XYZ file of C-alpha atoms in Angstrom:
610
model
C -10.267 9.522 -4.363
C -8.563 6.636 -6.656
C -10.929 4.081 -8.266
C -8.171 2.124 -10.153
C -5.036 0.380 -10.077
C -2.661 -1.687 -12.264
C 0.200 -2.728 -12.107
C 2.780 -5.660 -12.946
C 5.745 -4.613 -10.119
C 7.566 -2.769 -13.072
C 4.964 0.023 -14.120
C 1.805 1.235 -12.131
C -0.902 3.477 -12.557
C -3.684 5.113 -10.450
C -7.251 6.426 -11.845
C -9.741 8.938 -10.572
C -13.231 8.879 -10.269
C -13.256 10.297 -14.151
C -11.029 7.139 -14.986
C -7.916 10.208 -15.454
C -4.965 8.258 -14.729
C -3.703 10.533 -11.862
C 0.181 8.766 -11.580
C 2.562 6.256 -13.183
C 5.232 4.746 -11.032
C 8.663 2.995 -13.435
C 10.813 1.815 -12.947
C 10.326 0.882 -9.434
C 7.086 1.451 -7.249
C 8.266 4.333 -4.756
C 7.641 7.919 -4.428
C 10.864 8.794 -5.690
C 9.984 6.934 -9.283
C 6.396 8.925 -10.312
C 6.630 9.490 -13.402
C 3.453 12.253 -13.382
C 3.705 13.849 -9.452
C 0.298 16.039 -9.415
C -0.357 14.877 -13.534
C -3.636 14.040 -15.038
C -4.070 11.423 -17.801
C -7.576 13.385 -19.178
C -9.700 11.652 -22.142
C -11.843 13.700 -24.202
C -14.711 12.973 -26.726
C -15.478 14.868 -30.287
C -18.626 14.523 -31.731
C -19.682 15.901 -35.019
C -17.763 19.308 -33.841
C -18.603 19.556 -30.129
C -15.707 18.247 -27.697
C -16.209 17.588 -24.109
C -13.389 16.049 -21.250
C -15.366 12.926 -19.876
C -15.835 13.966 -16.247
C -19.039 15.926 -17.850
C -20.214 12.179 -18.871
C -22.192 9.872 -16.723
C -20.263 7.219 -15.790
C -18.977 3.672 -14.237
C -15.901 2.883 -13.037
C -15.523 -0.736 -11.932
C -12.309 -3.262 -11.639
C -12.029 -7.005 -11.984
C -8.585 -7.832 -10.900
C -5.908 -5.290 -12.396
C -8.046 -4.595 -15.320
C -9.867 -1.063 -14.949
C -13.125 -0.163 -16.929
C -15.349 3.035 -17.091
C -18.671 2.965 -19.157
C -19.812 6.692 -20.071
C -22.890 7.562 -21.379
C -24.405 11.053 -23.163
C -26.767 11.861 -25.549
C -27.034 8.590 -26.606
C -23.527 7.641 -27.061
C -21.850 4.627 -25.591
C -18.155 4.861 -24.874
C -16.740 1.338 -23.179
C -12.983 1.862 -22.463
C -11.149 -0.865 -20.430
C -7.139 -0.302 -19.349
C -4.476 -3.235 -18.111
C -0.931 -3.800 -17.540
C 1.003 -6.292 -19.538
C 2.257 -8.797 -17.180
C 5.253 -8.668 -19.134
C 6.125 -5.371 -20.535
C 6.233 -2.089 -18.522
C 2.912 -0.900 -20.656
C -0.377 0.156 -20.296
C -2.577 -1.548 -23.153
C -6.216 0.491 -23.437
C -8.866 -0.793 -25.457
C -11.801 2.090 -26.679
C -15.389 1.293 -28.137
C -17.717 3.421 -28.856
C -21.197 2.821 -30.047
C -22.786 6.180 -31.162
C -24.022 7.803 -34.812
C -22.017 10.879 -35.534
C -18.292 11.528 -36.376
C -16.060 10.903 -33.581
C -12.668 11.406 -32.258
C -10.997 10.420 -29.198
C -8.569 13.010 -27.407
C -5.511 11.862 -24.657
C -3.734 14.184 -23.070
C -0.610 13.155 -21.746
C 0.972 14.626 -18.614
C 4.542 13.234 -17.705
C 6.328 14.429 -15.221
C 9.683 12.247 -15.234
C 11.821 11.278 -13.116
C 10.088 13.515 -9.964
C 10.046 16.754 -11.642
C 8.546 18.373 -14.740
C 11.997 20.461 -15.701
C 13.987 19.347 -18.809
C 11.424 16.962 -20.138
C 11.501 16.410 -23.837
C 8.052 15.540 -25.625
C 8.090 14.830 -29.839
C 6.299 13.640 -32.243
C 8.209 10.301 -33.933
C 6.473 9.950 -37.468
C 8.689 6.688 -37.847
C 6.511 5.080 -34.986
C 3.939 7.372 -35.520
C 3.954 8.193 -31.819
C 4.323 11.052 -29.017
C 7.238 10.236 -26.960
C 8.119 11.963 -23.871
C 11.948 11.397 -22.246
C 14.524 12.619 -19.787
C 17.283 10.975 -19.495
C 16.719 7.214 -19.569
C 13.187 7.219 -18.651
C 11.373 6.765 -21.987
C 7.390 6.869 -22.625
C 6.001 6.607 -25.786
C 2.019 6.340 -26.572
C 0.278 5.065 -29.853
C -2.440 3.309 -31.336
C -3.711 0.361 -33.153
C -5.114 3.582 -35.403
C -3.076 6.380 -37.228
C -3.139 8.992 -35.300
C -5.616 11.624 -36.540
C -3.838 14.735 -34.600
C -1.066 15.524 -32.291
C 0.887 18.203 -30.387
C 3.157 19.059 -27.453
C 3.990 22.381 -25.523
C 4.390 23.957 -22.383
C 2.566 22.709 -19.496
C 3.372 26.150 -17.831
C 1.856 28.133 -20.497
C -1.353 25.873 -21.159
C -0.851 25.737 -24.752
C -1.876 21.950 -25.273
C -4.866 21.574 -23.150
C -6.468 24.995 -24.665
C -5.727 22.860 -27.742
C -7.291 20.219 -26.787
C -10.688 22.276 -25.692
C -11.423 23.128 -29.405
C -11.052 19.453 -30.503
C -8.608 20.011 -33.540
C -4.828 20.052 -32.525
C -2.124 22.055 -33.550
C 0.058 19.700 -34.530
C 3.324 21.040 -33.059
C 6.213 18.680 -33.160
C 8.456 19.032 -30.257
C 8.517 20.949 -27.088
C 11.282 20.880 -24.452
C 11.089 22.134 -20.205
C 7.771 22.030 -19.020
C 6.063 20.074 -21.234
C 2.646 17.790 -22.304
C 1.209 16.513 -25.285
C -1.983 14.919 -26.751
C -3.131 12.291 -29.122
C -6.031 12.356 -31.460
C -8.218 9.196 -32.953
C -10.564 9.483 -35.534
C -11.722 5.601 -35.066
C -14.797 3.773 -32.705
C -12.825 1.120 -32.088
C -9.091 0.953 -31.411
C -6.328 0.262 -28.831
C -3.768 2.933 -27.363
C -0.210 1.929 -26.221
C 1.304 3.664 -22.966
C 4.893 1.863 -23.108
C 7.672 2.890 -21.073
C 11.744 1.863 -21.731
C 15.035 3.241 -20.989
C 15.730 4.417 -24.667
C 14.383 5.329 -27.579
C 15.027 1.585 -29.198
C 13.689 0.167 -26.183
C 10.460 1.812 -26.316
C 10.140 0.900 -30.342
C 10.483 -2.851 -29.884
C 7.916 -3.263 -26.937
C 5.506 -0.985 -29.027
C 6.294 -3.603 -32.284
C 5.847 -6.744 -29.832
C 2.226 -5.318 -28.044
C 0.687 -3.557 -31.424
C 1.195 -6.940 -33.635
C -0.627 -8.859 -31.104
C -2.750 -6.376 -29.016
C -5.639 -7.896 -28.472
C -3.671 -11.797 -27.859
C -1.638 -9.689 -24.771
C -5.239 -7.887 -23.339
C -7.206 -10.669 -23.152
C -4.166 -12.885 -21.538
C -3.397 -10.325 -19.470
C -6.511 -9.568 -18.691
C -7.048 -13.454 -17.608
C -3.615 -13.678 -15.789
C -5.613 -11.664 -13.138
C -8.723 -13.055 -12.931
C -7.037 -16.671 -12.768
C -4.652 -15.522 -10.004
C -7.494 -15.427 -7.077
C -9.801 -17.609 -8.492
C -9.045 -19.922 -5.930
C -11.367 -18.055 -3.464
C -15.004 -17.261 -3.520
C -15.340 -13.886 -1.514
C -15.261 -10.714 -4.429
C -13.140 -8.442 -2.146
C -10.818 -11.266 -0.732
C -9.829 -11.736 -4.659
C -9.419 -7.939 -5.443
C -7.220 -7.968 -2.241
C -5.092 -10.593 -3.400
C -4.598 -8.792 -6.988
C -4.224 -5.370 -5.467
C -1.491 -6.963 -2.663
C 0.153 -8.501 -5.381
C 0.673 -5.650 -7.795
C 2.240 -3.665 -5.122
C 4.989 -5.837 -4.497
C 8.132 -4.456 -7.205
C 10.363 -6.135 -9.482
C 12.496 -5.563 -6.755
C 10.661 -6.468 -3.736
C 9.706 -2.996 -2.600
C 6.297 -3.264 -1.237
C 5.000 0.454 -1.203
C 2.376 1.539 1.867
C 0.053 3.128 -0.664
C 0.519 4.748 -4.090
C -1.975 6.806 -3.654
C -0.778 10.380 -3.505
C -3.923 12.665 -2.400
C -2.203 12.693 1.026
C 0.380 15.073 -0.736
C -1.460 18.322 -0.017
C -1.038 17.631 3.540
C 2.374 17.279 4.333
C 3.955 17.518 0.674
C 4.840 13.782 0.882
C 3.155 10.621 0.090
C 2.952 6.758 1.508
C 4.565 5.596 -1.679
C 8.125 3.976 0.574
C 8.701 0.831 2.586
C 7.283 0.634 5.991
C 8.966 -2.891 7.032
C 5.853 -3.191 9.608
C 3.554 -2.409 6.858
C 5.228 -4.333 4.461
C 5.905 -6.976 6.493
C 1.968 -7.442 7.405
C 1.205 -7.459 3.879
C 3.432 -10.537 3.327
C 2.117 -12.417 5.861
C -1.414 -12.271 4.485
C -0.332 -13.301 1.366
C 1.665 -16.342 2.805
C -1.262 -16.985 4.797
C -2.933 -17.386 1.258
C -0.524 -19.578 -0.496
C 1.113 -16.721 -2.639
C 4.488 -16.999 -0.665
C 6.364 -17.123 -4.314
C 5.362 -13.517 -4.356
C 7.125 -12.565 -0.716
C 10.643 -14.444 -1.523
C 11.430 -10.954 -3.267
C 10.461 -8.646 -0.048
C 12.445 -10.714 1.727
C 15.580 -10.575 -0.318
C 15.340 -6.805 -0.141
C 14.795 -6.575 3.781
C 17.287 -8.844 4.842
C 20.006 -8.352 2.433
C 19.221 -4.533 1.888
C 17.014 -2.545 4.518
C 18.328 -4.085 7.598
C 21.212 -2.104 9.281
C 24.653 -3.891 10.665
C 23.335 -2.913 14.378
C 20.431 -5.182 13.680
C 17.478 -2.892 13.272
C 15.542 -1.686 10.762
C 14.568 2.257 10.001
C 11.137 4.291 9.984
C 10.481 3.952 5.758
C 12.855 3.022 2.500
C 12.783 4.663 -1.011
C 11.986 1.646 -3.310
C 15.576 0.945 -4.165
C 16.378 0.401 -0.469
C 17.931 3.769 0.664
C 16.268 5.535 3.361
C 13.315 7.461 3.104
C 12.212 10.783 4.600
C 11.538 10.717 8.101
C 9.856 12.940 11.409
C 11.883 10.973 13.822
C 14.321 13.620 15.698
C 17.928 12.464 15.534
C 18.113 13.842 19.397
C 15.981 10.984 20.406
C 19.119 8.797 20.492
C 20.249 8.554 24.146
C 20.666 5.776 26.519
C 16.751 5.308 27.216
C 15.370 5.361 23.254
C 15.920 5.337 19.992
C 14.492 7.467 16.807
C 12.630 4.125 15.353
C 9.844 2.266 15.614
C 11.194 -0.895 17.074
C 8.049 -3.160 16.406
C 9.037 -2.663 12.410
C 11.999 -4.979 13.190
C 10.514 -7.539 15.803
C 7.729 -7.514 12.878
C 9.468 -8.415 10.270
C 11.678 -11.462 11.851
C 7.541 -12.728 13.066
C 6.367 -12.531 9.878
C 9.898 -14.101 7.748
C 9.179 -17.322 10.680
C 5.334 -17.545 9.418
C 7.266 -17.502 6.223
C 9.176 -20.377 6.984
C 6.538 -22.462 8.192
C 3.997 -21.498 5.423
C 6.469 -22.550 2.297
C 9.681 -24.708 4.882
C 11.461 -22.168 2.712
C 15.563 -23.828 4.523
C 16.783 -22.067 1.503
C 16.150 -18.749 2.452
C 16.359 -19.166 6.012
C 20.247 -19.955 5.402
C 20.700 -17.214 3.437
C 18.833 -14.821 6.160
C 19.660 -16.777 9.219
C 23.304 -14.273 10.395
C 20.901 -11.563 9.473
C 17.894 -12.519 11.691
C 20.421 -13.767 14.418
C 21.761 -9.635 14.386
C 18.011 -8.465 14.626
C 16.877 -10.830 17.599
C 20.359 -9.659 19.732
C 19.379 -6.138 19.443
C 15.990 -6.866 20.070
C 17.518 -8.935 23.395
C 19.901 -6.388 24.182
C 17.790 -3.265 23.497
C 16.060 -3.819 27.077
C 16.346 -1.930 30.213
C 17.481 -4.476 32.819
C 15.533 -3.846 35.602
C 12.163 -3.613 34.159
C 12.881 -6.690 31.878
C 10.948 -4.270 28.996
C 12.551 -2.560 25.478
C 13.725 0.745 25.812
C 12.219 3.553 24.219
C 11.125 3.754 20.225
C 8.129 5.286 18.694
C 4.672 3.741 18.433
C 3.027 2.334 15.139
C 1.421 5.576 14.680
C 4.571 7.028 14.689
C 3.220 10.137 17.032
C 5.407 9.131 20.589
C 8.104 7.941 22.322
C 7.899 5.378 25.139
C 7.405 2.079 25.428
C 4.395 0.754 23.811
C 1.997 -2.387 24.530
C 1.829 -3.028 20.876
C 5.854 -2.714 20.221
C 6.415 -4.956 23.651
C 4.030 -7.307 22.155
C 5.450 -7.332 18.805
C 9.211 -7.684 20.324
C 7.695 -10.489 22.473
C 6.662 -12.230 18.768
C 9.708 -11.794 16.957
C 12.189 -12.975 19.942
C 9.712 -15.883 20.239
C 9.940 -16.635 16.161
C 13.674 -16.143 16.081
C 13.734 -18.441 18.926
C 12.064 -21.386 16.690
C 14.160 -20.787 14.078
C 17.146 -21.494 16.021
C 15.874 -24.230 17.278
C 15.243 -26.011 13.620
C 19.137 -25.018 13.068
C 20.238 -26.199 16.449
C 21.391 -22.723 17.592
C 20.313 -24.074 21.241
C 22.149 -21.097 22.784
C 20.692 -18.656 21.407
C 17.610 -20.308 21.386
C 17.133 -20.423 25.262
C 18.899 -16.480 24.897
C 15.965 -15.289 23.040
C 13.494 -17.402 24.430
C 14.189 -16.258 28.004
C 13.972 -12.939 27.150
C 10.925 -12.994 25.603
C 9.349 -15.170 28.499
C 10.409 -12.150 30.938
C 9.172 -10.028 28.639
C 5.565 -11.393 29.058
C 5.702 -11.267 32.924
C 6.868 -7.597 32.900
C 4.135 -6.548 30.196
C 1.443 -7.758 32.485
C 3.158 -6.698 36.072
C 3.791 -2.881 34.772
C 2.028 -2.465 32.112
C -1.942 -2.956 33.133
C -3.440 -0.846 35.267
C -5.180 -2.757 37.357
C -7.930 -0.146 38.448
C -9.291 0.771 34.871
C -8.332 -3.054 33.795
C -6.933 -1.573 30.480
C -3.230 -2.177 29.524
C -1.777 1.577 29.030
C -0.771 2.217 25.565
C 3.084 3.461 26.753
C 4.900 4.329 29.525
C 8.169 6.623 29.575
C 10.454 4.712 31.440
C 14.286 6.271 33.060
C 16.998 4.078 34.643
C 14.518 1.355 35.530
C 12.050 3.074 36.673
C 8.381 4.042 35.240
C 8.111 8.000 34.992
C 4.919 8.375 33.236
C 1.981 6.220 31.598
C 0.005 7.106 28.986
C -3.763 6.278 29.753
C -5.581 6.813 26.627
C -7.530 4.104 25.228
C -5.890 2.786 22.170
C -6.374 -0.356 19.721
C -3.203 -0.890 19.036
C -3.436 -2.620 22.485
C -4.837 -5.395 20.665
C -1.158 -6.132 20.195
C -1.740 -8.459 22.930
C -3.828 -10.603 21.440
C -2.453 -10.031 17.373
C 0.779 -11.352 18.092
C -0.541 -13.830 20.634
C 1.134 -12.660 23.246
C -1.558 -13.562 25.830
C -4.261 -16.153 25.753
C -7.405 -14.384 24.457
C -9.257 -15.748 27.131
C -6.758 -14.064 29.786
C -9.149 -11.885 32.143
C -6.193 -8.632 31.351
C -7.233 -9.254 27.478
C -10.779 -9.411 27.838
C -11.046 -6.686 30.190
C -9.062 -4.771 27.672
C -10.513 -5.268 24.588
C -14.074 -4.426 26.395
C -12.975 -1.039 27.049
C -11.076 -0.752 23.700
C -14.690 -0.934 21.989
C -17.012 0.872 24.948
C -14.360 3.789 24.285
C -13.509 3.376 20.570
C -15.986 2.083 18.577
C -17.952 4.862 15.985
C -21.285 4.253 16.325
C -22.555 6.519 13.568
C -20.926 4.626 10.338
C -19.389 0.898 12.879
C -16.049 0.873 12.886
C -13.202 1.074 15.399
C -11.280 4.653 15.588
C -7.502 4.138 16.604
C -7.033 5.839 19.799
C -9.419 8.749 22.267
C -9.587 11.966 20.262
C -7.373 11.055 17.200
C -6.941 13.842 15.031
C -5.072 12.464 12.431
C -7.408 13.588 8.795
C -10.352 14.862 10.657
C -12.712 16.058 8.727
C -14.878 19.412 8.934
C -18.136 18.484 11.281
C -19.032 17.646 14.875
C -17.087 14.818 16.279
C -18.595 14.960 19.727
C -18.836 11.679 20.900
C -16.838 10.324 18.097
C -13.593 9.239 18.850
C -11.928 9.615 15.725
C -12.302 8.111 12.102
C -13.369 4.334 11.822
C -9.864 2.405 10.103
C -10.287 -0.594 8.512
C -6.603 -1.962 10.289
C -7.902 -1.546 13.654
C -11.661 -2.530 12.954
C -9.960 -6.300 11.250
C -8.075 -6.736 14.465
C -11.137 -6.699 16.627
C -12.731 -9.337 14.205
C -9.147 -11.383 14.474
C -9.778 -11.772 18.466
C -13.227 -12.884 17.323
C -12.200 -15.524 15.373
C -9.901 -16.204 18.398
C -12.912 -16.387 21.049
C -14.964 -18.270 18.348
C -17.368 -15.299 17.903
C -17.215 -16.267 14.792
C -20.992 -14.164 13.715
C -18.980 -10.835 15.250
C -16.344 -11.661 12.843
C -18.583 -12.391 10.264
C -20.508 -8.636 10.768
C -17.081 -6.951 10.554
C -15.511 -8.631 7.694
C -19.256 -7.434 5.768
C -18.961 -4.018 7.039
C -15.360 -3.527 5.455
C -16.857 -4.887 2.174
C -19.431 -2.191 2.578
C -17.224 0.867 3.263
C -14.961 -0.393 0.488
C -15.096 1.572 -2.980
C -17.591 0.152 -6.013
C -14.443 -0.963 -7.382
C -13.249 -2.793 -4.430
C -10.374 -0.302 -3.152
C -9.977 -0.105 0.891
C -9.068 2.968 1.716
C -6.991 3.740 5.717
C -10.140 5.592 7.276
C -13.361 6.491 6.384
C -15.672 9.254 7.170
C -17.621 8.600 10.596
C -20.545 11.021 9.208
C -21.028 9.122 5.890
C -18.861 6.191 4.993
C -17.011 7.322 2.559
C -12.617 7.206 1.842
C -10.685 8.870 4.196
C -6.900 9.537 3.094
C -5.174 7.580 0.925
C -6.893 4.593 -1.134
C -6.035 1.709 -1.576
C -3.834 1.144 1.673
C -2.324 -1.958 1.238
C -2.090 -2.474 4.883
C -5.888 -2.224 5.248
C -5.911 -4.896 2.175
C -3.976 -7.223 4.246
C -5.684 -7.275 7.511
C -8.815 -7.768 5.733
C -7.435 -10.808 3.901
C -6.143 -12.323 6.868
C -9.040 -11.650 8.673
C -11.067 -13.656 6.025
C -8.744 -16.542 6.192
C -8.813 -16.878 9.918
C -12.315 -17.111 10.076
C -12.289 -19.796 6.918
C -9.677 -21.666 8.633
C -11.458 -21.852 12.243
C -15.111 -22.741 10.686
């Protein structure tokens, strides 16, 4: 589980529960750019002889904005070590304090793997800087102190030589080590600061390390307010760690990563560290929602100059630089019925560019996008089967099946309907009435094929052939909220209510709260008895059913789901995608940035309708 996380867009980190940084993303936040895949950042104490790594200390981890802080206690010593991100320099600035009698010193072992692998690294010791630098190529990390270094040494990660060094407390000093490699730090002080600073050459390393150590504590405690100041707008404790966490995720470049967390990695060997334009997409809209819309302009620069293709659509997941990320989407699901995408990622992201628009009347950027959006809203016009007036064939948001979905008709619905506006503030009238008849067909077909009348529950998909419905897919799902997220349908509509009535008789967990996805989702089941559980609670699908709330003016329901996501959110204000339905706690990957969002915009609904 990950209790921390900094960032400034250039250079990330994530911490443990034993406040071990467990990756660093640079230059770029993407899976492609960790710079320590499977490391771990551990900190160690010697005192008066004996040396111990800190997970045997009692300890707090807690966060206020992107600052991270752990308090560890033992045999009456008091170690206080706080951690943030320049907002200006791709480095990690960590001030130590310790309050203890007894001779101490202060261990870090460093574990960089760079540039996605841990073959060919180089890690020295530079007496000039008095510093351990690790580098490969043009990705440069060096780490210092406010302090002389007491001790230091590098070696092979492979052979274990530097953390059995580390274990006795006095270190071997060794120089340079080249391959497979990791080093350590020693600091005989009780109060200091240690530099993490990354660069793209050795000069470029030395002058950020010159420009953070003369000032170090002027850059913490500004940096250190830059956060706090950013959400201070808003009352609610996890609306402002939303805001910073949202925020941090978006790159330099406008990649806007599903999670960095990479625990997922033993289960598939790959992470949620790419672009998921529907999850990415989301995520800006809550923060436009907010007011932070200077943050988005950079998404959208990347997704409609960069990720969208010349056919109009957009793929499954990006690397961070734009190229295309791995995918489970069979190549052979390209005929005349479907497509090997997930077609609600592009009707997404032209709904959430027009809330956009209106949020910020951002004309600028709608010129610049406008040929762009006009080639996503024809596919989405054309990529219909005629007869049945519905989209052909993608996969779902889950990303499991092929078919035509409630919640991509919906979306599609949305984004014809905001590319439709936006024409009309340009005077496009044609294709204006184009997309806005489409999308008006599109609503009659949605409720004429795809609600079954007897269980009064739209079906999640049907698998459609030559105009002609082959198959439905019964089971009870919350993505066919989709309905009502996109406002598709008036929430008072009997097919809505009826719907979302059976979505929570068949869905809801009633052992933690919290709405599963779908009947019997497998998807990071845990070991125990799930009989008459439906599947792990998610915060995304729990946030929707307190959006239709806010829609119905239940606004107490709202209220009681917005507090249970604060409870089931880590001590340090982290959301993770599921939790547990036997005790609460994270489930996959944490923080989801997605889950983040929804909660945000949940919050601001209901602030907006009281």
């Amino acid at each position: 589980m990950r209790l921390g996380f900094l960032s400034n867009g250039k250079i990330a980190a994530l911490y443990d529960s034993n406040f071990y940084i467990k990756s660093i993303y640079y230059p770029y936040l993407g899976q492609q750019y960790n710079q320590s895949l499977n490391g771990l950042f551990r900190v160690g104490i010697w005192i008066d002889g004996n040396f111990e790594w800190l997970e045997s200390w009692d300890k707090t981890i807690s966060m206020e904005g992107l600052s991270v802080s752990v308090k560890a206690i033992k045999d009456g010593t008091n170690v206080e070590i706080r951690d943030v991100i320049s907002m200006s320099h791709p480095a990690i600035i960590r001030k130590v304090k310790i309050n203890g009698d007894g001779l101490y010193r202060v261990i870090f072992y460093n574990d960089f793997r760079l540039n996605g692998n841990d073959v060919g690294d180089t890690a020295l010791y530079d007496p000039s800087s008095d510093s351990i630098i690790h580098y490969k190529q043009n990705t440069w990390f060096l780490v210092s102190s406010s302090q002389q270094l007491y001790e230091y040494t590098t070696g092979r990660r492979d052979q274990g030589t530097v953390i059995n060094d580390c274990n006795d407390g006095i270190l071997s000093k060794n120089p340079i080590s080249q391959g497979s490699v990791d080093s350590a730090i020693s600091i005989a002080s009780k109060d200091f600061y240690v530099y993490i600073i990354a660069g793209n050459n050795y000069k470029d390393v030395l002058n950020k390390l010159t420009i953070i150590k003369n000032e170090a504590n002027k850059h913490m405690e500004r940096d250190i307010r830059y956060w706090k100041d950013l959400s201070d707008v808003f009352d609610n404790k996890l609306v402002k760690q939303s805001i910073a966490i949202i925020i941090g995720h978006i790159g330099k470049s406008g990649e806007i990563p599903a999670s960095l967390d990479t625990s997922i990695l033993k289960f598939n060997l790959d992470t949620y560290a790419y672009i998921w334009p529907r999850d990415a997409s989301l995520t800006a809209i809550s923060l436009d929602i907010a007011g932070y819309y200077s943050f988005t302009n950079k998404y959208y620069d990347l997704l409609f100059n960069k990720l969208f293709t010349d056919e109009g659509y957009l793929y499954q997941k990006y690397n961070a630089d734009g190229t295309y990320g791995s995918t489970w989407h069979p190549w052979t699901s390209k005929t005349k019925n479907s497509l090997n995408i997930q077609e609600d990622e592009t009707s997404t992201s032209l709904y959430a560019y027009y809330i956009h628009f209106i949020q910020n009347k951002d004309f600028d950027s709608l010129r610049d996008y406008y040929e762009t959006i006009e080639n996503g809203a024809n596919f989405l016009s054309e990529f219909i089967d005629e007869k049945l007036k519905l989209p052909l064939m993608s996969y779902d948001l889950w990303e499991e099946r092929l078919g035509v979905h409630t919640y991509t008709v919906s979306s599609v619905i949305a984004g014809l309907r905001s590319a439709s506006l936006l024409a009309k503030y340009l005077g496009d009238w044609n294709n204006e009435e184009k997309w806005g008849r489409v999308y008006k067909d599109m609503i009659k077909s949605l409720k004429e094929h795809m609600f079954d009348k007897e269980r009064k529950v739209y079906y999640k998909s049907i698998i459609i052939d030559n105009g002609k419905i082959i198959d439905y897919d019964k089971t009870v799902d919350s993505s066919i909220m989709g309905i009502t997220i996109f406002d598709v349908l008036d929430p008072n509509d009997e097919t809505v209510i009826s719907s979302i009535d059976k979505i929570k008789e068949t869905l809801w967990v009633n052992t933690t709260g919290g709405l599963a996805r779908y009947e019997n989702d497998y998807y990071q089941r845990l070991q125990g008895n799930y009989e008459n559980i439906p599947g792990n609670p998610w915060i995304i699908t729990t946030m929707w059913l307190a959006q239709y709330y806010v829609k119905i003016k239940k606004l107490d329901e709202a209220r009681k789901l917005i507090k249970w996501v604060e409870g089931v959110s880590t001590p340090t204000g982290l959301l993770p995608e599921q939790i547990s339905p036997f005790d609460g706690s994270p489930v996959s990957v944490t923080p989801l940035l997605w889950s983040h969002a929804e909660f945000l915009k949940t919050y601001l609904y209901l602030i907006n309708t009281q």
